[in-house]
Short mmCIF file of N, CA and C in Angstrom, two decimals:
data_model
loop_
_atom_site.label_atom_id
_atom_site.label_comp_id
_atom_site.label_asym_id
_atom_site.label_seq_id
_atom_site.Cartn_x
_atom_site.Cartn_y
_atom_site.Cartn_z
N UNK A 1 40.09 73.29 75.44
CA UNK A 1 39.53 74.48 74.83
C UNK A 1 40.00 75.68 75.65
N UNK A 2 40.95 76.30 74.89
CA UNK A 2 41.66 77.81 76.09
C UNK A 2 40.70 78.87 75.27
N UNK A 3 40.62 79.94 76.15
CA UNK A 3 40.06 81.37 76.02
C UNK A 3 40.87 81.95 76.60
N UNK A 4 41.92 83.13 75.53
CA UNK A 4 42.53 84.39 75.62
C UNK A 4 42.04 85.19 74.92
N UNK A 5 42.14 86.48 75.84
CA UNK A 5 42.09 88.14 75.10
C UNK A 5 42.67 88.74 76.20
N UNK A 6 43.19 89.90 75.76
CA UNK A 6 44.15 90.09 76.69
C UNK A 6 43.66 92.02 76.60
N UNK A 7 42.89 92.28 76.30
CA UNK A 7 42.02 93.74 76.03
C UNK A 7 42.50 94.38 75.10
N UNK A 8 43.18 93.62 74.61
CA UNK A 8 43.95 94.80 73.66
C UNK A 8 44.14 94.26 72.06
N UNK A 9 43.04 95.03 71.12
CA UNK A 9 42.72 94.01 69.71
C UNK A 9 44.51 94.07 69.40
N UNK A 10 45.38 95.18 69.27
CA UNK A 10 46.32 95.49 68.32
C UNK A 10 47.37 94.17 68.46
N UNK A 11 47.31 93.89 69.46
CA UNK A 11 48.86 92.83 69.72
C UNK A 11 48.76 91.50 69.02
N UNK A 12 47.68 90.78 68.51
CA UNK A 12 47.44 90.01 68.06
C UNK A 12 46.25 89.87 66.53
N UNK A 13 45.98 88.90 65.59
CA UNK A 13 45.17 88.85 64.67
C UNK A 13 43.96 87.80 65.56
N UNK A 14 43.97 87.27 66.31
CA UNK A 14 43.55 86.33 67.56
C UNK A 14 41.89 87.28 68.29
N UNK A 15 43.17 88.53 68.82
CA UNK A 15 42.34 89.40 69.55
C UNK A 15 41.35 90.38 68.63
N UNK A 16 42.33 90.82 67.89
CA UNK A 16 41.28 91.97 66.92
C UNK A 16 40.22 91.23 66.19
N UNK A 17 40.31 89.60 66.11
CA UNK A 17 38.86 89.06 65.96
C UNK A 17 37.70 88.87 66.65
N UNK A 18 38.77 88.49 68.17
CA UNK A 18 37.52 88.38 69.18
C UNK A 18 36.71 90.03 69.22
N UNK A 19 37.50 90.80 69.26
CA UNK A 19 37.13 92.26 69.69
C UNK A 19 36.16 92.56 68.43
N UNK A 20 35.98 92.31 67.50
CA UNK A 20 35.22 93.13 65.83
C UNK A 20 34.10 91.90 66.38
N UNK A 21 33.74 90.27 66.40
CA UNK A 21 32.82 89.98 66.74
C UNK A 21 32.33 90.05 68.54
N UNK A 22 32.78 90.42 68.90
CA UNK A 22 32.45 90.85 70.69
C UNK A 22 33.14 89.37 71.23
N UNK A 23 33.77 88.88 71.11
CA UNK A 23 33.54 87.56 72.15
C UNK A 23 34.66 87.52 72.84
N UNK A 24 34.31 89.15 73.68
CA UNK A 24 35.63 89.27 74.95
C UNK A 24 35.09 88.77 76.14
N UNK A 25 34.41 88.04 76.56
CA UNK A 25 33.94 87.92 77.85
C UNK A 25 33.86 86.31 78.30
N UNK A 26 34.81 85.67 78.83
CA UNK A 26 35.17 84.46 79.30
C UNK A 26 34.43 83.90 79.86
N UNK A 27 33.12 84.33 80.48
CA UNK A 27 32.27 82.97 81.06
C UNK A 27 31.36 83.34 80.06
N UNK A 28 31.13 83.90 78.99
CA UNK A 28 30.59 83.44 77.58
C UNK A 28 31.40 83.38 76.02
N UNK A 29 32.24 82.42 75.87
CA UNK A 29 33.03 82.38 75.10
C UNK A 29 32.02 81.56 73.91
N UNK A 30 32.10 82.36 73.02
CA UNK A 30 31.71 81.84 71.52
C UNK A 30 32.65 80.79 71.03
N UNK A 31 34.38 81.41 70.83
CA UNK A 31 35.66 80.73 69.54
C UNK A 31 36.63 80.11 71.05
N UNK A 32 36.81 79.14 70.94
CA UNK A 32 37.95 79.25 71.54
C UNK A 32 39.31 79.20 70.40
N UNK A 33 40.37 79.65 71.46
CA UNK A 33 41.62 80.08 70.41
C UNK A 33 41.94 78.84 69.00
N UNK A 34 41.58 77.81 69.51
CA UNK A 34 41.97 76.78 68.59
C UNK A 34 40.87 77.46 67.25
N UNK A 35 39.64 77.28 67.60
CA UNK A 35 38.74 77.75 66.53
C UNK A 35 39.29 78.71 65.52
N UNK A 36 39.93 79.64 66.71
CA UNK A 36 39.99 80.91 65.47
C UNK A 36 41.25 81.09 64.78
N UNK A 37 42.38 80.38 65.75
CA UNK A 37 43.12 80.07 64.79
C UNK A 37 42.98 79.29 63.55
N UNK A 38 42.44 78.35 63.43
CA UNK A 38 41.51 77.50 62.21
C UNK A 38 41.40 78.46 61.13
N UNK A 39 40.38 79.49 61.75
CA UNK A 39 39.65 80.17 60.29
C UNK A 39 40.95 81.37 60.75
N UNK A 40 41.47 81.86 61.14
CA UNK A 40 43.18 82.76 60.40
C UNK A 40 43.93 81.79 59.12
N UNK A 41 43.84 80.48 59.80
CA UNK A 41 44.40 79.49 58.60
C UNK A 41 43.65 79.82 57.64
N UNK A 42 42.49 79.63 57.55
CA UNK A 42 41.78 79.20 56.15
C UNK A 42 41.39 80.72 55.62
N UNK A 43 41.29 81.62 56.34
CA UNK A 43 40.91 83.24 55.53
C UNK A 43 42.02 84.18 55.37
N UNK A 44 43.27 83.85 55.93
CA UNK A 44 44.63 84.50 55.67
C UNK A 44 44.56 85.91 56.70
N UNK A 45 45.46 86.52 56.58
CA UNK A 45 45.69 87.65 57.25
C UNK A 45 44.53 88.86 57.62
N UNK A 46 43.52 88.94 56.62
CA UNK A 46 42.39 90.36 56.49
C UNK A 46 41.59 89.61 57.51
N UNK A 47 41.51 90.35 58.62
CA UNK A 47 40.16 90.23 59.75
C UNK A 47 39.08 90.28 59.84
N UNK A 48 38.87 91.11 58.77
CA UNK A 48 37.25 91.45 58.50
C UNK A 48 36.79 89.82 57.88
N UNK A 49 37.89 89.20 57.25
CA UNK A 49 37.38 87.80 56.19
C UNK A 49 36.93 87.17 57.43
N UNK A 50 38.21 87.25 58.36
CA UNK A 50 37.98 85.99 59.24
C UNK A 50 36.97 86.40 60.35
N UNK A 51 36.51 87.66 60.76
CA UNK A 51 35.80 87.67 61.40
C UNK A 51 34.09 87.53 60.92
N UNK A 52 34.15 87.90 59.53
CA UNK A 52 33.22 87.11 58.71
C UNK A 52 32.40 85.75 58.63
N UNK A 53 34.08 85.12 58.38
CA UNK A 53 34.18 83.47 58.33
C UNK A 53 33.43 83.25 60.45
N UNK A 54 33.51 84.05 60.49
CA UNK A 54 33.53 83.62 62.53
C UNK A 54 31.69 83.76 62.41
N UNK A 55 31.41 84.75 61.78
CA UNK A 55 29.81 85.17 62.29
C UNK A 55 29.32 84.00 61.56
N UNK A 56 29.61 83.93 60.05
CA UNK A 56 29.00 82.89 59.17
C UNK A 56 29.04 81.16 60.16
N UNK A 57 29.98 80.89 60.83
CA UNK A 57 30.10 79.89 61.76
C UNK A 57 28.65 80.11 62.85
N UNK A 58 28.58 81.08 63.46
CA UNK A 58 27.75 81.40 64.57
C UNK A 58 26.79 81.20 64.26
N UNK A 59 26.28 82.00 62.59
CA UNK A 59 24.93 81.89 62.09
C UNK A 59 24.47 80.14 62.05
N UNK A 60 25.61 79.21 61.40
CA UNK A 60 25.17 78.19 61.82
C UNK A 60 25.37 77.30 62.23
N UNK A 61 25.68 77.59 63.62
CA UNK A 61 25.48 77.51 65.41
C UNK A 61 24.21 77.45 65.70
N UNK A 62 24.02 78.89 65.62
CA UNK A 62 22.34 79.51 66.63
C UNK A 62 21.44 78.61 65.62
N UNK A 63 21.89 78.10 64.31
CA UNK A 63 20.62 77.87 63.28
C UNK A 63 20.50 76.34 63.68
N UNK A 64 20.84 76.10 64.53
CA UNK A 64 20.75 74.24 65.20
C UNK A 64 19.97 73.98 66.16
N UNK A 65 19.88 75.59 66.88
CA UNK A 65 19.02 75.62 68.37
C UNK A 65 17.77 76.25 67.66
N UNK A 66 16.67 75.43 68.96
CA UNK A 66 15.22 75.99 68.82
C UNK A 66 15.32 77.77 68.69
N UNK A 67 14.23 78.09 68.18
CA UNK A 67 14.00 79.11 67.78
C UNK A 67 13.92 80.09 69.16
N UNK A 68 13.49 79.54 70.15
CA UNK A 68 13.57 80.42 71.13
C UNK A 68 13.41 79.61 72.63
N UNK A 69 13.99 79.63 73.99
CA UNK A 69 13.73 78.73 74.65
C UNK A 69 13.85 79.74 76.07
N UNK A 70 12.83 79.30 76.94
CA UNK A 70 12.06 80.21 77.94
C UNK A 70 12.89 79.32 79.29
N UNK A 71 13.24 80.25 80.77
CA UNK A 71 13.18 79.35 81.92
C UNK A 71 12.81 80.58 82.75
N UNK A 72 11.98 79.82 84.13
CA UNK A 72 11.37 80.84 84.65
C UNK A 72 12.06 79.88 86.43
N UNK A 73 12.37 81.13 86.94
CA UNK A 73 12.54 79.84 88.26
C UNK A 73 11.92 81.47 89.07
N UNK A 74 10.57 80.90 89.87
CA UNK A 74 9.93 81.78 90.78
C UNK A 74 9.66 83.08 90.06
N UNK A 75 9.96 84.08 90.14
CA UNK A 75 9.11 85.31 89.36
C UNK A 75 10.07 85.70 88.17
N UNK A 76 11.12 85.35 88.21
CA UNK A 76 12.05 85.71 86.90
C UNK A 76 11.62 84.69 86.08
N UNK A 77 11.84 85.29 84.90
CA UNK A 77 11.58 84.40 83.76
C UNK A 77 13.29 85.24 82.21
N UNK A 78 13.34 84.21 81.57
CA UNK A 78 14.08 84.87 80.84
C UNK A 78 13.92 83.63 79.93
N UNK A 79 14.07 84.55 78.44
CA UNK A 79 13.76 84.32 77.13
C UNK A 79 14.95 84.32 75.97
N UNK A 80 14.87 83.22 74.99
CA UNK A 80 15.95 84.08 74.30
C UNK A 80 16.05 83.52 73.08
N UNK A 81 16.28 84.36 71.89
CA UNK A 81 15.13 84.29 70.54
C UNK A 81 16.45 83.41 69.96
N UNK A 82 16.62 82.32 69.25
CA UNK A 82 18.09 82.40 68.42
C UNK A 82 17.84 82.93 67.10
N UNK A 83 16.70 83.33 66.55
CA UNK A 83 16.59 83.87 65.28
C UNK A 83 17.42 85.00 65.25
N UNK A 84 16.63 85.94 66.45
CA UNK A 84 17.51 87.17 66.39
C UNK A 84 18.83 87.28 66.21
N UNK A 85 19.09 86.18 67.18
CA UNK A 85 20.99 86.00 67.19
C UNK A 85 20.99 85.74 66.07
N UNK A 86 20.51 84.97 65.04
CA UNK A 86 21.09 84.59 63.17
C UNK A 86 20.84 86.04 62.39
N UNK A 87 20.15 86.72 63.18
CA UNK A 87 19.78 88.22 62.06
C UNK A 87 20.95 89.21 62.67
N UNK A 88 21.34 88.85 63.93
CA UNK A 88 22.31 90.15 64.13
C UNK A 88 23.61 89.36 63.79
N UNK A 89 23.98 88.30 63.63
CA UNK A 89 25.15 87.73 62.95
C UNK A 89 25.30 87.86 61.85
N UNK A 90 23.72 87.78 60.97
CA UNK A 90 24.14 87.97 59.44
C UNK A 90 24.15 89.64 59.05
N UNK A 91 23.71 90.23 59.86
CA UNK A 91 24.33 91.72 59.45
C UNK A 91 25.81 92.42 59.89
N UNK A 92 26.04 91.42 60.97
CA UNK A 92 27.48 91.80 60.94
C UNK A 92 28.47 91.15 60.18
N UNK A 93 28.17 90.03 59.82
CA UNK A 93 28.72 89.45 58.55
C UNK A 93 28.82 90.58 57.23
N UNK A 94 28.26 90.59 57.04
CA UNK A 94 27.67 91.71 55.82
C UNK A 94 28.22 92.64 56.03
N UNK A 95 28.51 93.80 57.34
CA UNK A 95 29.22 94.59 57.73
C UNK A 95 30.66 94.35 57.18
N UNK A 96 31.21 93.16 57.81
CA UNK A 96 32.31 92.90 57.91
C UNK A 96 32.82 93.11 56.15
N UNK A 97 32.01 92.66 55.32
CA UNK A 97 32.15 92.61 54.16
C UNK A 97 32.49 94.12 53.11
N UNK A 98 31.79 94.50 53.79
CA UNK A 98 31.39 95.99 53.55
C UNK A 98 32.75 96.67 53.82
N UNK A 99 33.43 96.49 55.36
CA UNK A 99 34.45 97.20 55.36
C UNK A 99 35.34 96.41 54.93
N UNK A 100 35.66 95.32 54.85
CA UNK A 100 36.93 95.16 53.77
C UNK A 100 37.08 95.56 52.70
N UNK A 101 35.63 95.96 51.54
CA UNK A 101 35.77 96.22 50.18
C UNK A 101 36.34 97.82 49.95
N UNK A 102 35.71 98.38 51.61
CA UNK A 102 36.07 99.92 51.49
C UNK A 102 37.78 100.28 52.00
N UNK A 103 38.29 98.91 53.14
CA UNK A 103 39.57 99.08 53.22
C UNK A 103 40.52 98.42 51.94
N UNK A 104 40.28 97.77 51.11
CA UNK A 104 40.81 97.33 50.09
C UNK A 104 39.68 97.15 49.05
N UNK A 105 39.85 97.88 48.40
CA UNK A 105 38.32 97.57 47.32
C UNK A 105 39.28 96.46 45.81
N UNK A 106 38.58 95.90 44.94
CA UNK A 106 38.83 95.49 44.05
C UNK A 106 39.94 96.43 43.54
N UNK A 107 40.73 95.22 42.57
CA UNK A 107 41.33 96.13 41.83
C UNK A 107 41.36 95.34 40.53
N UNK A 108 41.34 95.72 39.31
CA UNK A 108 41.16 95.49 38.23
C UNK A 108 42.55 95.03 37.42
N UNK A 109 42.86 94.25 36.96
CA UNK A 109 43.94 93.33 36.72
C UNK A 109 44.06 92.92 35.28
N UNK A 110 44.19 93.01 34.14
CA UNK A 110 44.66 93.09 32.75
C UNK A 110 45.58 91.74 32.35
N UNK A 111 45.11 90.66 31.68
CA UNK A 111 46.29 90.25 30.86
C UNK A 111 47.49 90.58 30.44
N UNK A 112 48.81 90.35 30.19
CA UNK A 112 49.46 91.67 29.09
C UNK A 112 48.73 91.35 27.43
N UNK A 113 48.57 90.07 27.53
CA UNK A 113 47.89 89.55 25.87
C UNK A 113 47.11 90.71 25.41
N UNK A 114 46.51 90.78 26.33
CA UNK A 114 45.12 91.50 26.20
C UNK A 114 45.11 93.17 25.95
N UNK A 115 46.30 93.22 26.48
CA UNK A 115 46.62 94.90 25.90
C UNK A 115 47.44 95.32 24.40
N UNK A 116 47.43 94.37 23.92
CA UNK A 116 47.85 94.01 22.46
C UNK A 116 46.85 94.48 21.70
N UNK A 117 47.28 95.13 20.72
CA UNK A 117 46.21 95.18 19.53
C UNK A 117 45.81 93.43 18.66
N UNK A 118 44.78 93.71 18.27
CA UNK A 118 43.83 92.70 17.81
C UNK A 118 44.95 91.96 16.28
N UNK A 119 45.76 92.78 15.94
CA UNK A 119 46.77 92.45 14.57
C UNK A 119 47.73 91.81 15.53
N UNK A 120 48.32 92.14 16.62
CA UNK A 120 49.19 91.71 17.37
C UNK A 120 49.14 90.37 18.62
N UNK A 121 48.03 90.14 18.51
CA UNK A 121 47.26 88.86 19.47
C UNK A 121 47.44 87.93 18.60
N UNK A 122 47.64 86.66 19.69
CA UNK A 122 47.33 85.24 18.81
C UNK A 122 45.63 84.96 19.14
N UNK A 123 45.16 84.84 17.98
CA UNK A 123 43.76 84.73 17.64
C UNK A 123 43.35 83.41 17.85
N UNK A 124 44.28 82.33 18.20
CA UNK A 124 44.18 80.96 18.85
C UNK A 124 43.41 80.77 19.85
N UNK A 125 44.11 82.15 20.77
CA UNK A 125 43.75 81.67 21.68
C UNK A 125 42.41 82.53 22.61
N UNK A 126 41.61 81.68 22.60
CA UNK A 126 39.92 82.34 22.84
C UNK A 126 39.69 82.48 24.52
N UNK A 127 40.76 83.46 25.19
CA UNK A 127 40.14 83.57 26.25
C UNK A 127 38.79 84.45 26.53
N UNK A 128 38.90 84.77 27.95
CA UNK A 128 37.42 85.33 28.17
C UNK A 128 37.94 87.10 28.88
N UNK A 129 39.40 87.45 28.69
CA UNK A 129 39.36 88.87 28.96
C UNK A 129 39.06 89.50 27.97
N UNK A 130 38.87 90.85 28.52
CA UNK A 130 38.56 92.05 27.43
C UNK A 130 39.97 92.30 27.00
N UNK A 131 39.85 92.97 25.69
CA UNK A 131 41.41 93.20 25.30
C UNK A 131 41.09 94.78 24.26
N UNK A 132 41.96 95.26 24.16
CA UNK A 132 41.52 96.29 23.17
C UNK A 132 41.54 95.72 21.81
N UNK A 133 40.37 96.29 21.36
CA UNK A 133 40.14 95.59 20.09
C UNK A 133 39.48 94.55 20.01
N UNK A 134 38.55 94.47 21.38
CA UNK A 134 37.97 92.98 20.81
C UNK A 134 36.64 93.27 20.00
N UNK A 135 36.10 94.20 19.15
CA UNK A 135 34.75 93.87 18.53
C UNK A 135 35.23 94.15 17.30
N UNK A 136 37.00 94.17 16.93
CA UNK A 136 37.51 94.39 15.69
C UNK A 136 37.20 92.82 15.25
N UNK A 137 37.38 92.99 13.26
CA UNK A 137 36.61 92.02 12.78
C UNK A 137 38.36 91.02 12.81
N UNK A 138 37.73 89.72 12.73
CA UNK A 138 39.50 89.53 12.85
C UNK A 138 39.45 88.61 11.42
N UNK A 139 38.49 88.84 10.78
CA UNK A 139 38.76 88.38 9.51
C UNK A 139 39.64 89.51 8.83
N UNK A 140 39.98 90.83 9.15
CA UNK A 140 40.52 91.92 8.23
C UNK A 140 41.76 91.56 7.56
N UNK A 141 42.69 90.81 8.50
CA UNK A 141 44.20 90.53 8.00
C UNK A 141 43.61 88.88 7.08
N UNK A 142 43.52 89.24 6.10
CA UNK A 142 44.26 87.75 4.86
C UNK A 142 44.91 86.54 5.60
N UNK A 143 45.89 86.82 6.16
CA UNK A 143 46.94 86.17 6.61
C UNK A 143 46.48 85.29 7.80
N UNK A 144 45.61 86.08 8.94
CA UNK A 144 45.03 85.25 9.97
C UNK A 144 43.85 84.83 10.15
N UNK A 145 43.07 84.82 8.83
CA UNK A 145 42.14 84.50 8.86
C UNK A 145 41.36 83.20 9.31
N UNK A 146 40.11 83.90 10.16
CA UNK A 146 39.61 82.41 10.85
C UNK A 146 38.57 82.12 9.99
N UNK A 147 39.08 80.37 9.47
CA UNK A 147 38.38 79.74 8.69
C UNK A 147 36.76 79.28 8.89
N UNK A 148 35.67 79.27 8.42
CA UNK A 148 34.11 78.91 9.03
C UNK A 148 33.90 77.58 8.17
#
């Protein structure tokens, strides 16, 4: 299990993941490199997916451990909730989501069928895009008429 970051998100898709979920700090390593190469495989190039795919992992991580577990040695004591850790993972998840839609938002994508007029379509075929003309009656043409 290796741990690299090298401080610098830009030089790698590796680093700019560790850096967007925090896990620059080597004697607490969350991913090791194998991990995150994994989910670069499986979420492709956009960081925000894979650093997504990384929190959604974490969330259930922390969701395996007790809810919260206490050690006290002489007057220190220290506490530590894992819920919290699943609530601040799933909002940065959500984050992450958020800015990919605003760095690439949807884009809306057309059949060519479908930009055909309703006389000019094959009426065979019953997909599920919108097309212009679809609340035209398609009994109008004689010729293509659909039989009941």
């Amino acid at each position: 299990m290796t741990f690299t970051y090298s401080g610098d998100p830009t030089t790698s898709t590796r680093n700019k993941v560790r850096f967007l979920i925090n896990d620059t700090d080597a004697t607490d390593v969350l991913f090791s490199d194998e991990e995150l190469d994994y989910l670069s495989g499986e979420w492709g190039t956009n960081v925000y997916e894979i650093a997504r795919g990384a929190c959604e992992v974490l969330i259930a991580r922390f969701s395996r451990l007790a809810d919260s577990s206490s050690k006290s040695v002489g007057d220190i004591s220290v506490s530590e909730s894992y819920s919290a850790k699943i609530a601040q993972y799933q909002a940065l998840a959500d984050s992450f989501l958020a800015r990919r839609l605003r760095k690439a938002p949807p884009t809306m994508r057309a059949n060519a069928d479908s930009l055909l007029s309703t006389d000019d379509r094959d009426i065979t075929d019953y997909n599920t895009d919108f097309h212009v003309g679809i609340h035209d009656n398609p009994n109008s043409n004689y010729e293509s008429r659909v039989l009941e």
